[in-house]
Coordinates of C-alpha atoms in Angstrom, one line a residue:
Chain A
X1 CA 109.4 88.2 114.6
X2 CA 111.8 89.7 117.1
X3 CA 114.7 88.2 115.3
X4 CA 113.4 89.2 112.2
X5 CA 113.9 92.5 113.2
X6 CA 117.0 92.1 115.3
X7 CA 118.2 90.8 111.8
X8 CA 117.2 93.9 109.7
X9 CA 118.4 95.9 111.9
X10 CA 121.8 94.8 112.1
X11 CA 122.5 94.7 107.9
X12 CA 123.4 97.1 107.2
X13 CA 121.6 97.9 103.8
X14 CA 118.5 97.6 105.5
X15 CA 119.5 99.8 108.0
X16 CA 120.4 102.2 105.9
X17 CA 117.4 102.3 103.6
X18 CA 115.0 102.0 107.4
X19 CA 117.4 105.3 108.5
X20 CA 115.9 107.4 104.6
X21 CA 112.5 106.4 105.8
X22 CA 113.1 107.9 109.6
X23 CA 114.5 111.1 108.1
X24 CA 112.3 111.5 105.5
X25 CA 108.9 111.0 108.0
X26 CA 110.8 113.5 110.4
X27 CA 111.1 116.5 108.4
X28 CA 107.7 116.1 106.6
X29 CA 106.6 116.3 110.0
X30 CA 108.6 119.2 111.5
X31 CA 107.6 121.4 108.2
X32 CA 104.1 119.9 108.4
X33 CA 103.9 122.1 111.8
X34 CA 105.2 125.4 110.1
X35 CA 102.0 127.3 108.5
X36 CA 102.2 129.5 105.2
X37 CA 103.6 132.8 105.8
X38 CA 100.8 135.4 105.8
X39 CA 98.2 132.6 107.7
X40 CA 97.4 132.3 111.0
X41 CA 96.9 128.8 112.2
X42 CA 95.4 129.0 115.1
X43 CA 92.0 131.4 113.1
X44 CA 92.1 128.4 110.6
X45 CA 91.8 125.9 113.1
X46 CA 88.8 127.7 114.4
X47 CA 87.3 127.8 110.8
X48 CA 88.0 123.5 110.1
X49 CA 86.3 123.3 113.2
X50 CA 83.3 125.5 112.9
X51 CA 82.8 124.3 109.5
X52 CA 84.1 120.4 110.1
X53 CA 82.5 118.1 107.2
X54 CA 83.0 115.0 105.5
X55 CA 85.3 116.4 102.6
X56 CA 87.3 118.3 105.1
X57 CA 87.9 115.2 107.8
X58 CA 88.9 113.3 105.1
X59 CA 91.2 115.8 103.7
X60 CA 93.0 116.4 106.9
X61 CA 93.3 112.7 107.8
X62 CA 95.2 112.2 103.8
X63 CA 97.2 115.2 104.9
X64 CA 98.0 114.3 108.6
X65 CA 96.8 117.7 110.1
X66 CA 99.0 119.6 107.8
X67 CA 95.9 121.2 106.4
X68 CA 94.6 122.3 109.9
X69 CA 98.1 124.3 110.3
X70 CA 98.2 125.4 107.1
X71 CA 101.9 124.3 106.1
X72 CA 103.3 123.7 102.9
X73 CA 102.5 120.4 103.2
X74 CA 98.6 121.2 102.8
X75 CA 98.0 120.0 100.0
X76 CA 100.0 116.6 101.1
X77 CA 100.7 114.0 98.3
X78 CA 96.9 113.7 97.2
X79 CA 97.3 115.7 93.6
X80 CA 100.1 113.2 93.0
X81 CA 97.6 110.6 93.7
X82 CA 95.3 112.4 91.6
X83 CA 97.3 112.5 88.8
X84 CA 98.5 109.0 88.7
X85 CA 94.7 108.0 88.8
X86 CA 93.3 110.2 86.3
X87 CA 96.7 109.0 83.9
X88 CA 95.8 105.5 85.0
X89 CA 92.0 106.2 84.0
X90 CA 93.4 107.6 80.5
X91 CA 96.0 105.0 79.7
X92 CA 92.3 103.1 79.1
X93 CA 90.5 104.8 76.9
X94 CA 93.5 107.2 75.0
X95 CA 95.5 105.4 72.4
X96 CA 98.9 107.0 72.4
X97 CA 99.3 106.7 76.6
X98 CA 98.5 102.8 76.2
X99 CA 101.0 102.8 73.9
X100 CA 103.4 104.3 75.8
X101 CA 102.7 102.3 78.5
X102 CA 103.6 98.8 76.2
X103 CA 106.4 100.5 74.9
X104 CA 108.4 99.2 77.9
X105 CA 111.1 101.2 80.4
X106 CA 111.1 104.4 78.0
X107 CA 107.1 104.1 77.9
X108 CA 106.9 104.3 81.2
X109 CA 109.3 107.5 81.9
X110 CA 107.3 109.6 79.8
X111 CA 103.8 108.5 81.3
X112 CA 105.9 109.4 85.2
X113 CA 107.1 112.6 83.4
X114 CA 103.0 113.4 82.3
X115 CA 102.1 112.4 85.8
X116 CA 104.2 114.7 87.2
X117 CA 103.4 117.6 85.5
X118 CA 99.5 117.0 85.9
X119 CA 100.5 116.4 89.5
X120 CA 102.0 120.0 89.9
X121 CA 99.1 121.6 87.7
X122 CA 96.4 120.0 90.1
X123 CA 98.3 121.2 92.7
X124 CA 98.3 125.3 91.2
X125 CA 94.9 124.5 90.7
X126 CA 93.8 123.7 93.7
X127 CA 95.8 125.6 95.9
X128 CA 94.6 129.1 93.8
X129 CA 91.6 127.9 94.2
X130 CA 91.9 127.4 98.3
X131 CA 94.0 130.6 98.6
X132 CA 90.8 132.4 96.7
X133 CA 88.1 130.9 98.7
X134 CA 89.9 131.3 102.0
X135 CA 91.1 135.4 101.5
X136 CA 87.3 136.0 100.5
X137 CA 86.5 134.3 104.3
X138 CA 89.7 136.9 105.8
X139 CA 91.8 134.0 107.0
X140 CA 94.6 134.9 104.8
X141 CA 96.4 138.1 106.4
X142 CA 97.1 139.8 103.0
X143 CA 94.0 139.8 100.8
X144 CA 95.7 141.1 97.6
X145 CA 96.9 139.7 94.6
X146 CA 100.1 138.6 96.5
X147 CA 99.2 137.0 99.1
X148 CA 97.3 134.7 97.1
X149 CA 100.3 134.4 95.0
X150 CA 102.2 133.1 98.0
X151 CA 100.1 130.9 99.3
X152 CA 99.7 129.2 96.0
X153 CA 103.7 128.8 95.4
X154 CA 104.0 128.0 98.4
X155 CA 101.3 124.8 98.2
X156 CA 102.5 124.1 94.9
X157 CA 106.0 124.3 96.4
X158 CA 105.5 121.8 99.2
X159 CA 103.1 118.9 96.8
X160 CA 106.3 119.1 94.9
X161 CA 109.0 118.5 97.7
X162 CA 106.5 115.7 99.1
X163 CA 106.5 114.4 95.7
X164 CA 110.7 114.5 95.6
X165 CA 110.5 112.5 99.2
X166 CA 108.3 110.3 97.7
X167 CA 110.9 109.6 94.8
X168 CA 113.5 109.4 97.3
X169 CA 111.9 107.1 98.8
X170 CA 111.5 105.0 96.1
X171 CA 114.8 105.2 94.8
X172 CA 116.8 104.4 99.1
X173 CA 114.5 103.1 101.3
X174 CA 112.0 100.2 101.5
X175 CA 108.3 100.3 100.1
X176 CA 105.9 102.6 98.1
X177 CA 107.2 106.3 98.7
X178 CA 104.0 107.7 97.8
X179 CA 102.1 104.6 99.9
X180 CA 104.4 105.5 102.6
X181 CA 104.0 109.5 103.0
X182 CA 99.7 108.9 103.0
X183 CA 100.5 106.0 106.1
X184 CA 102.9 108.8 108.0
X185 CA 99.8 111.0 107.6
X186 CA 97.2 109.2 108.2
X187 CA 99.4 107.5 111.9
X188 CA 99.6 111.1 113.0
X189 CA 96.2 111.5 113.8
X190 CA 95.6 107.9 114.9
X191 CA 96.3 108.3 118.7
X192 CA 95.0 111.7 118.7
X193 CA 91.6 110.0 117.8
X194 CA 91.5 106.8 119.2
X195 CA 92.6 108.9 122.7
X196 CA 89.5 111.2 122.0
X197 CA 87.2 108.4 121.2
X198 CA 88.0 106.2 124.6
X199 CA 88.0 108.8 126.6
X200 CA 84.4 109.8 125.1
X201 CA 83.3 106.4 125.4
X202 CA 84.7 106.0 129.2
X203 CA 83.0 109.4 130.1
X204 CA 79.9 108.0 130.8
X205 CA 78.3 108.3 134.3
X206 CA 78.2 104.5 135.2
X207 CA 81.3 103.0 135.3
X208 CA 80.5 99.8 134.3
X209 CA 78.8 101.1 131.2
X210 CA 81.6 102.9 130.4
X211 CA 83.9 100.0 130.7
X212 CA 81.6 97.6 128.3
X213 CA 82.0 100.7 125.9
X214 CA 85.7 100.7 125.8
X215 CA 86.0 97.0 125.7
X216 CA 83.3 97.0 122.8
X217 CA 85.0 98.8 121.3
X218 CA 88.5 97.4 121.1
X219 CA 86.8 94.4 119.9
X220 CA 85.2 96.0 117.5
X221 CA 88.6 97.7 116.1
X222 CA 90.1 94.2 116.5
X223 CA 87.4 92.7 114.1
X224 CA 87.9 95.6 112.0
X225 CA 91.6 94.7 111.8
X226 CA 91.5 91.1 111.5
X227 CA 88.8 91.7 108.3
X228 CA 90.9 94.1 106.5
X229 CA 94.0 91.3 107.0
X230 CA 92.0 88.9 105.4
X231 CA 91.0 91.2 103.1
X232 CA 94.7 91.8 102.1
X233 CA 96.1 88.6 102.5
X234 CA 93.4 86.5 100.6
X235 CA 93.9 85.5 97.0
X236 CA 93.1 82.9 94.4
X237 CA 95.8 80.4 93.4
X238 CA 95.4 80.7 89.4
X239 CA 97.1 77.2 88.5
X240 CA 99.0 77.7 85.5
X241 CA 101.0 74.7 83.7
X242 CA 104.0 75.8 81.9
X243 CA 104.9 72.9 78.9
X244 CA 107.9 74.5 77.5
X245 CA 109.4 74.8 80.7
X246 CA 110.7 71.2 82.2
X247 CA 111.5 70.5 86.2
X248 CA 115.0 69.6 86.6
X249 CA 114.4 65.7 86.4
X250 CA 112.9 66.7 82.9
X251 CA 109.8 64.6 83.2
X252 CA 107.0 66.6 84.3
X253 CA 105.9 69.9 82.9
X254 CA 106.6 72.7 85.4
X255 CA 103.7 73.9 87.7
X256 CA 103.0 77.5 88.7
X257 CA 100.3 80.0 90.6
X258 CA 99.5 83.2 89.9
X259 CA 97.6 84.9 92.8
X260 CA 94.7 86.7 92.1
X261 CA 94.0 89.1 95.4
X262 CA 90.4 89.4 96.9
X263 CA 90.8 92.8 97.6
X264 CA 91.7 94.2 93.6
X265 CA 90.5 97.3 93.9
X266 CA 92.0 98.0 97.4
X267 CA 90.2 101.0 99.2
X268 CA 89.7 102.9 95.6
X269 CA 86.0 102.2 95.5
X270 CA 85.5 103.5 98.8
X271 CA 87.6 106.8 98.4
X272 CA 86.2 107.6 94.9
X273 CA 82.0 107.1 96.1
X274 CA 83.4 109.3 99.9
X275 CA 84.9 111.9 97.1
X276 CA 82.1 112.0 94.5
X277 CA 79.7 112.4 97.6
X278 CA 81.9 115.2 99.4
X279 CA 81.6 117.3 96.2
X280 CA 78.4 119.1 96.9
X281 CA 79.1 119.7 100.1
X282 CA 82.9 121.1 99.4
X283 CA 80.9 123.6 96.9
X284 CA 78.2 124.8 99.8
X285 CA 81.3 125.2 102.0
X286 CA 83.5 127.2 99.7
X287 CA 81.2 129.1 98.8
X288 CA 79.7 130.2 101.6
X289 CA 76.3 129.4 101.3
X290 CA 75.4 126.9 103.3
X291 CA 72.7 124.2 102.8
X292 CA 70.3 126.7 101.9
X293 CA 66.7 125.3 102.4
X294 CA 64.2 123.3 100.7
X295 CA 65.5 120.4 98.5
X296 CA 69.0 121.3 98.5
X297 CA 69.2 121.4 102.7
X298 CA 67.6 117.5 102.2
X299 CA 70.1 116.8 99.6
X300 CA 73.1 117.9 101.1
X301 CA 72.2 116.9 104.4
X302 CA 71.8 113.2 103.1
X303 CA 75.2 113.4 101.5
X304 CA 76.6 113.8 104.8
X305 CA 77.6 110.6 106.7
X306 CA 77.0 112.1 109.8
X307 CA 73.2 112.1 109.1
X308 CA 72.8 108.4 107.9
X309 CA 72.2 106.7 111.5
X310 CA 70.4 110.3 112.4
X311 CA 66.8 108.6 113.8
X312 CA 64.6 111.8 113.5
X313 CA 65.5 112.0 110.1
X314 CA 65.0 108.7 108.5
X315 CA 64.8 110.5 104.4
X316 CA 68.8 111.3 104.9
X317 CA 69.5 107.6 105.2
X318 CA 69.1 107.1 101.5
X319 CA 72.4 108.4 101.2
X320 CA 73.1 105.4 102.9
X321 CA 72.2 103.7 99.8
X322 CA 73.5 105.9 97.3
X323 CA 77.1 105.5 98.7
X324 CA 76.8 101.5 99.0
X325 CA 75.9 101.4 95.5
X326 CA 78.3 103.9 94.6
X327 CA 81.1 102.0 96.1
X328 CA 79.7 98.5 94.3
X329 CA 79.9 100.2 91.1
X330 CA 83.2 101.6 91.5
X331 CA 84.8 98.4 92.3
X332 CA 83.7 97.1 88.9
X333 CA 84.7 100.0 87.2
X334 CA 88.1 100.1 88.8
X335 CA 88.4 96.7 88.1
X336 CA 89.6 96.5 84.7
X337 CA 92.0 100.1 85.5
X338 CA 94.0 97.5 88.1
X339 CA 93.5 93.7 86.6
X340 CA 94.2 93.4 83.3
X341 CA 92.3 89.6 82.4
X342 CA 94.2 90.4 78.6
X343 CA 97.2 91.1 80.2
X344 CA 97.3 88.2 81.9
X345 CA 96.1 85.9 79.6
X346 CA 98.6 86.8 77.1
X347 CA 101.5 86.6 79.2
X348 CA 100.6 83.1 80.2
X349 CA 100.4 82.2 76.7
X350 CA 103.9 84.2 75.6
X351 CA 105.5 82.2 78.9
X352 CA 104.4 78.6 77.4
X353 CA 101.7 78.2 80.1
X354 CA 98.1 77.2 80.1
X355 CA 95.4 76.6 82.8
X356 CA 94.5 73.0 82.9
X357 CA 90.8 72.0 81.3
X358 CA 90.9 76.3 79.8
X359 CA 91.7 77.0 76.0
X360 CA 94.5 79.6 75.5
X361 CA 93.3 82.8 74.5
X362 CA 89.8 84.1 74.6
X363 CA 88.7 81.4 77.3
X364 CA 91.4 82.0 79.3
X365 CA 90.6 86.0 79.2
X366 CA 87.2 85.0 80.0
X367 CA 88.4 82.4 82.8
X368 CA 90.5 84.9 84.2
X369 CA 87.9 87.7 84.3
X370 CA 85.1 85.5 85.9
X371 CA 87.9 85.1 88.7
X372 CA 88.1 88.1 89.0
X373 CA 84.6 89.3 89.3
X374 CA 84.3 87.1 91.8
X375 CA 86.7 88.2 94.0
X376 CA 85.9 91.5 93.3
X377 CA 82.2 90.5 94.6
X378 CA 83.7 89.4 98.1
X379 CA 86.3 92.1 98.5
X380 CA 83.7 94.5 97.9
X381 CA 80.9 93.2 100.9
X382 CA 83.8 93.0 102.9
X383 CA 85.4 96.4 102.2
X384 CA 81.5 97.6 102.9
X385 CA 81.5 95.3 106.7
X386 CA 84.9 97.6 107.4
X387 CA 83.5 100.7 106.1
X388 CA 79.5 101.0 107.2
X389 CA 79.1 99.0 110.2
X390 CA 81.7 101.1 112.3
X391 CA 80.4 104.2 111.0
X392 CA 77.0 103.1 111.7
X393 CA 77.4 101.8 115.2
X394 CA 79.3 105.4 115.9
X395 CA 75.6 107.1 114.2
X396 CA 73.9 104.9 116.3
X397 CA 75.1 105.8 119.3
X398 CA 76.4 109.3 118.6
X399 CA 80.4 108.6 118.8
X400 CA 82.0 111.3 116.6
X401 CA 85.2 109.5 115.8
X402 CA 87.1 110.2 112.1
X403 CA 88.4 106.6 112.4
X404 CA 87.4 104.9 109.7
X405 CA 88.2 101.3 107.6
X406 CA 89.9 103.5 104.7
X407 CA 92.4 104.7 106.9
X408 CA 92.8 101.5 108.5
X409 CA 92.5 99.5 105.4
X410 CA 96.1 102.3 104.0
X411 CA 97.6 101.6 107.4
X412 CA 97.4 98.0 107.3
X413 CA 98.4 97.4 103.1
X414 CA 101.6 99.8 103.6
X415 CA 102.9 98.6 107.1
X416 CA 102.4 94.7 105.6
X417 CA 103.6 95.2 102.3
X418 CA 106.5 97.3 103.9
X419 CA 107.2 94.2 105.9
X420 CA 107.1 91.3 103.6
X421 CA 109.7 93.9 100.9
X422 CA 112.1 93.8 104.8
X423 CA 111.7 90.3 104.7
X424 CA 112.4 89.5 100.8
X425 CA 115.4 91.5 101.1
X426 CA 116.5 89.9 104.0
X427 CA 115.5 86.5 102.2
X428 CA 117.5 87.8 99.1
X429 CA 121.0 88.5 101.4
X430 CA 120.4 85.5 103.2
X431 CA 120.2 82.8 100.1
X432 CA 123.7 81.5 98.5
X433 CA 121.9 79.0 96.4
X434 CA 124.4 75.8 95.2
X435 CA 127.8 77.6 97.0
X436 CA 126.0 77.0 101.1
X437 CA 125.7 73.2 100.0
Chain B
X1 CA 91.1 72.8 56.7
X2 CA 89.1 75.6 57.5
X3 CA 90.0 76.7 61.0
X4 CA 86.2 77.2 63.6
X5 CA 86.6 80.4 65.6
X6 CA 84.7 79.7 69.1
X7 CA 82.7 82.6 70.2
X8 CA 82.7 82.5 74.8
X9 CA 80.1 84.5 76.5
X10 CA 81.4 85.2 79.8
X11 CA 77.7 85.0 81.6
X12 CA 77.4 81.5 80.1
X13 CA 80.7 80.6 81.5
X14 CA 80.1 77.7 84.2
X15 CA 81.5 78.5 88.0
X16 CA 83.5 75.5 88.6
X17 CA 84.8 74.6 91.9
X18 CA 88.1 75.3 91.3
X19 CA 87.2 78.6 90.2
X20 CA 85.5 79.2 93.5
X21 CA 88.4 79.0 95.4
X22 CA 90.3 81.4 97.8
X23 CA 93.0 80.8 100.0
X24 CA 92.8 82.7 103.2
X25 CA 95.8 83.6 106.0
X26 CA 95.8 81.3 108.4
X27 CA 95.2 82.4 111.9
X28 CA 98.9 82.2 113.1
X29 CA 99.5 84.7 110.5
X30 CA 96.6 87.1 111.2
X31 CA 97.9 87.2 114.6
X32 CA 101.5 87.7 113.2
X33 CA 100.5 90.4 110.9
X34 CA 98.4 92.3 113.2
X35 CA 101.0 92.3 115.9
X36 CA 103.5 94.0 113.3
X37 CA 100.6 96.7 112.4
X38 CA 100.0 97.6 115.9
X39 CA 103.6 97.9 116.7
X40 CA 104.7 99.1 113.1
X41 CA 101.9 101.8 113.8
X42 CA 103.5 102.5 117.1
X43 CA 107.0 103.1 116.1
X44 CA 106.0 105.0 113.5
X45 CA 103.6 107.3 115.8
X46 CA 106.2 107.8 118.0
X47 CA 108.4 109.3 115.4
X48 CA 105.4 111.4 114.2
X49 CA 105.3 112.9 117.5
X50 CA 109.0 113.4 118.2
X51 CA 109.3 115.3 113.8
X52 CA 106.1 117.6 115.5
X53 CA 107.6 118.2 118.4
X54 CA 110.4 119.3 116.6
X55 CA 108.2 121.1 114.1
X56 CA 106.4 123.3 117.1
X57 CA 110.1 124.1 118.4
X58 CA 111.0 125.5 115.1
X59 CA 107.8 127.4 115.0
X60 CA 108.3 129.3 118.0
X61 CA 112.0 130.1 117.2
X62 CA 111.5 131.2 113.7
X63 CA 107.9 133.4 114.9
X64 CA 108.9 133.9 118.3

């Protein structure tokens, strides 16, 4: 590995496109420090923590603290993300975008262009929105029309340079620019909380208890690491036999694979059911009411992860429930959004191929989808193990940590897939085919 | 010749063996991979730090 990356480091194309993605990270960071004009940071850092939730942790993890300063950046990339989910959503169901998006190169422009521009609309939306809610709670100096006005060109300002580094990314340096700019974020907390939840763990009055804690601990991050690889890293082999195609003895009909990943959906499932859940609580919050009493203090307080593992109150555990099943049926629904069975099938048949034993067309759809579903079903109990059990040993023993399996599960897909794109270029400079024999 | 059209129901579909199967990293490469996480992580904390560093700098110049 160490030569791997002696060897990237010294081509110099690599180097180059490793140097974008230092700069980049570097001045997202230094503006991510710089709050709004008009805000003070260190009154809305009071406020996140007085009124610290599940919508707003996960919120300031995707925007690496940038919403706790109130920069530019507060927003972070997330109405990009949005927007390309909600276009991806639509390309399903309305005609002209799937259109576009088989009408090749061109196609696919316009739907970037549309993304764009619903990116930057979510991003007026929601930052009038926050620049509303937060003047009517004082923590925006000027309360008038124009200091809402700022803050919102500003927000809107800074979703769009992120969304520029992300393009820049795209277009010099190595990996996902959007992919990239959520794994900078979500790093910058990471020590911050893994210091805070040691030293919590190691605080307690034996030391030997405190020492079991800690090493527990580790392990159990380790686990959580080595699940997520598998996770990642697991796939079906889909055998595919191409007869039009012949090796280069011209006897046998060439072979291929097409691999199918266990983990389809990726953390989707797990961000949409956190989201859907968060909703009712982001409404309370912004507008100042509380949880109120009767049913909706029950309600709320079981949409709150925090009260899941809570012993004394065994009724908010349903939300338990709710969210696993929440997360099951949104890695089925995202399922087809991400695999396309049709897709696939056809382009096997256009490419001369077939799966051995599986007639082309419909059974092949149907072959392929089964597959899928399958995987689907494994990469969602083990997306749940990554996702539940830490948060419910941390209930159970009352560790308030915001490190969590999505993060990891971002961390751990960029950083590998970042990798293995070093290595295929590397692999692509290094090969000179018929001319090195 | 008149050409039969085959209806499939997915649910009737049989689960065959080969359908069954996944191929998982192998443990050398776990390891490998979760070495390059940890330390990818790393380097790339370190830089966080050092951009909010800079970031704090430039706030007390520009509001000092």
């Amino acid at each position: 590995m160490i030569t791997s990356i002696k060897q990237a480091l010294t081509t110099r194309d690599i180097r180059r496109k490793l140097e974008w993605m230092v700069v980049i990270i570097f001045i997202t960071r230094a503006i991510s420090m710089i709050p709004v004009p008009g805000v003070d940071a260190s009154v809305f850092k009071q406020w996140i923590t007085a009124n610290s939730n599940d919508v707003l942790n996960l919120f300031s993890t995707f925007t690496g603290g940038s919403f706790e300063h109130f920069s530019m950046f507060a927003l972070g990339i997330t109405p990009f993300i949005t927007a390309q989910i909600i276009i991806q959503l639509m390309t399903g169901v309305i005609t002209p975008l799937s259109k576009l998006q088989k009408k090749g190169e061109h196609g696919l422009k316009i739907i970037k262009l549309i993304t764009n521009i619903c990116a930057i609309v979510l991003a007026v939306i929601q930052s009038c929105c926050m620049a509303i809610g937060f003047s009517k709670s004082g923590l925006i100096a000027s309360n008038g029309i124009l200091g809402i006005l700022l803050v919102t060109v500003f927000m809107t300002a800074g979703t769009g340079i992120m969304m520029w580094f992300a393009h820049i990314l795209n277009k010099k340096s190595i990996g996902n620019g959007v992919s990239i700019l959520l794994m900078t974020n979500i790093i910058s907390r990471l020590p911050g909380e893994l210091a805070m939840l040691f030293k919590e763990l190691a605080s307690g009055e034996k030391a030997l208890q405190s020492s079991i804690s800690v090493i527990v601990a580790v392990v159990i991050l380790a686990i959580m690491l080595i699940v997520i690889i598998y996770m990642i890293e697991g796939y079906h082999p889909l055998h595919v036999q191409y007869s039009q195609k012949m090796s280069q003895s011209g006897e046998n009909a060439e072979t291929g694979q097409i691999p199918i990943k266990v983990g389809i959906a990726g953390v989707m499932p797990v961000i949409f059911a956190s989201s859907l859940m968060a909703i009712p609580q982001m409404v309370a919050t912004i507008t100042g009411k509380g949880y109120g009493s009767g049913f909706s203090k029950v309600f709320l307080n079981m949409m709150s992860q925090k009260n899941w593992f809570n012993g004394e109150n065994q009724i908010y555990s349903l939300g338990l429930l709710i969210y696993l099943g929440l997360i099951v049926f949104f890695a089925f629904f995202y399922l087809p959004m991400t695999f396309n069975a049709a897709e696939i099938s056809d382009h096997i048949r256009k490419s001369g191929g077939f799966i051995p034993g599986v007639r082309a067309g419909e059974e092949t759809e149907f072959y392929i989808t089964k597959i899928s579903r399958r995987l689907t079903s494994i990469g969602v109990v083990m997306l749940i193990c990554v996702t539940v059990i830490p948060m419910a040993i941390c209930g159970a023993f009352g560790i308030t940590t915001t490190i969590n399996g999505t993060s990891l599960i971002i961390v751990i897909g960029v950083v590998t897939e970042t990798i293995q794109q070093i290595q295929l270029e590397m692999a692509g400079r290094n090969y000179c085919g018929l001319l090195c024999k | 010749m008149k050409e039969t059209v085959k209806e499939y129901d997915i649910d009737k579909m049989p689960m065959t063996d080969e359908m069954k199967y996944i191929k998982w990293p192998k443990a050398g490469k776990v390891a490998t991979e979760m070495i390059s996480v940890i330390l990818g992580s790393a380097v790339i904390a370190m830089l966080i730090a050092a951009g909010d560093e800079i970031g704090i700098a430039l706030l007390h110049i520009l509001f000092a």
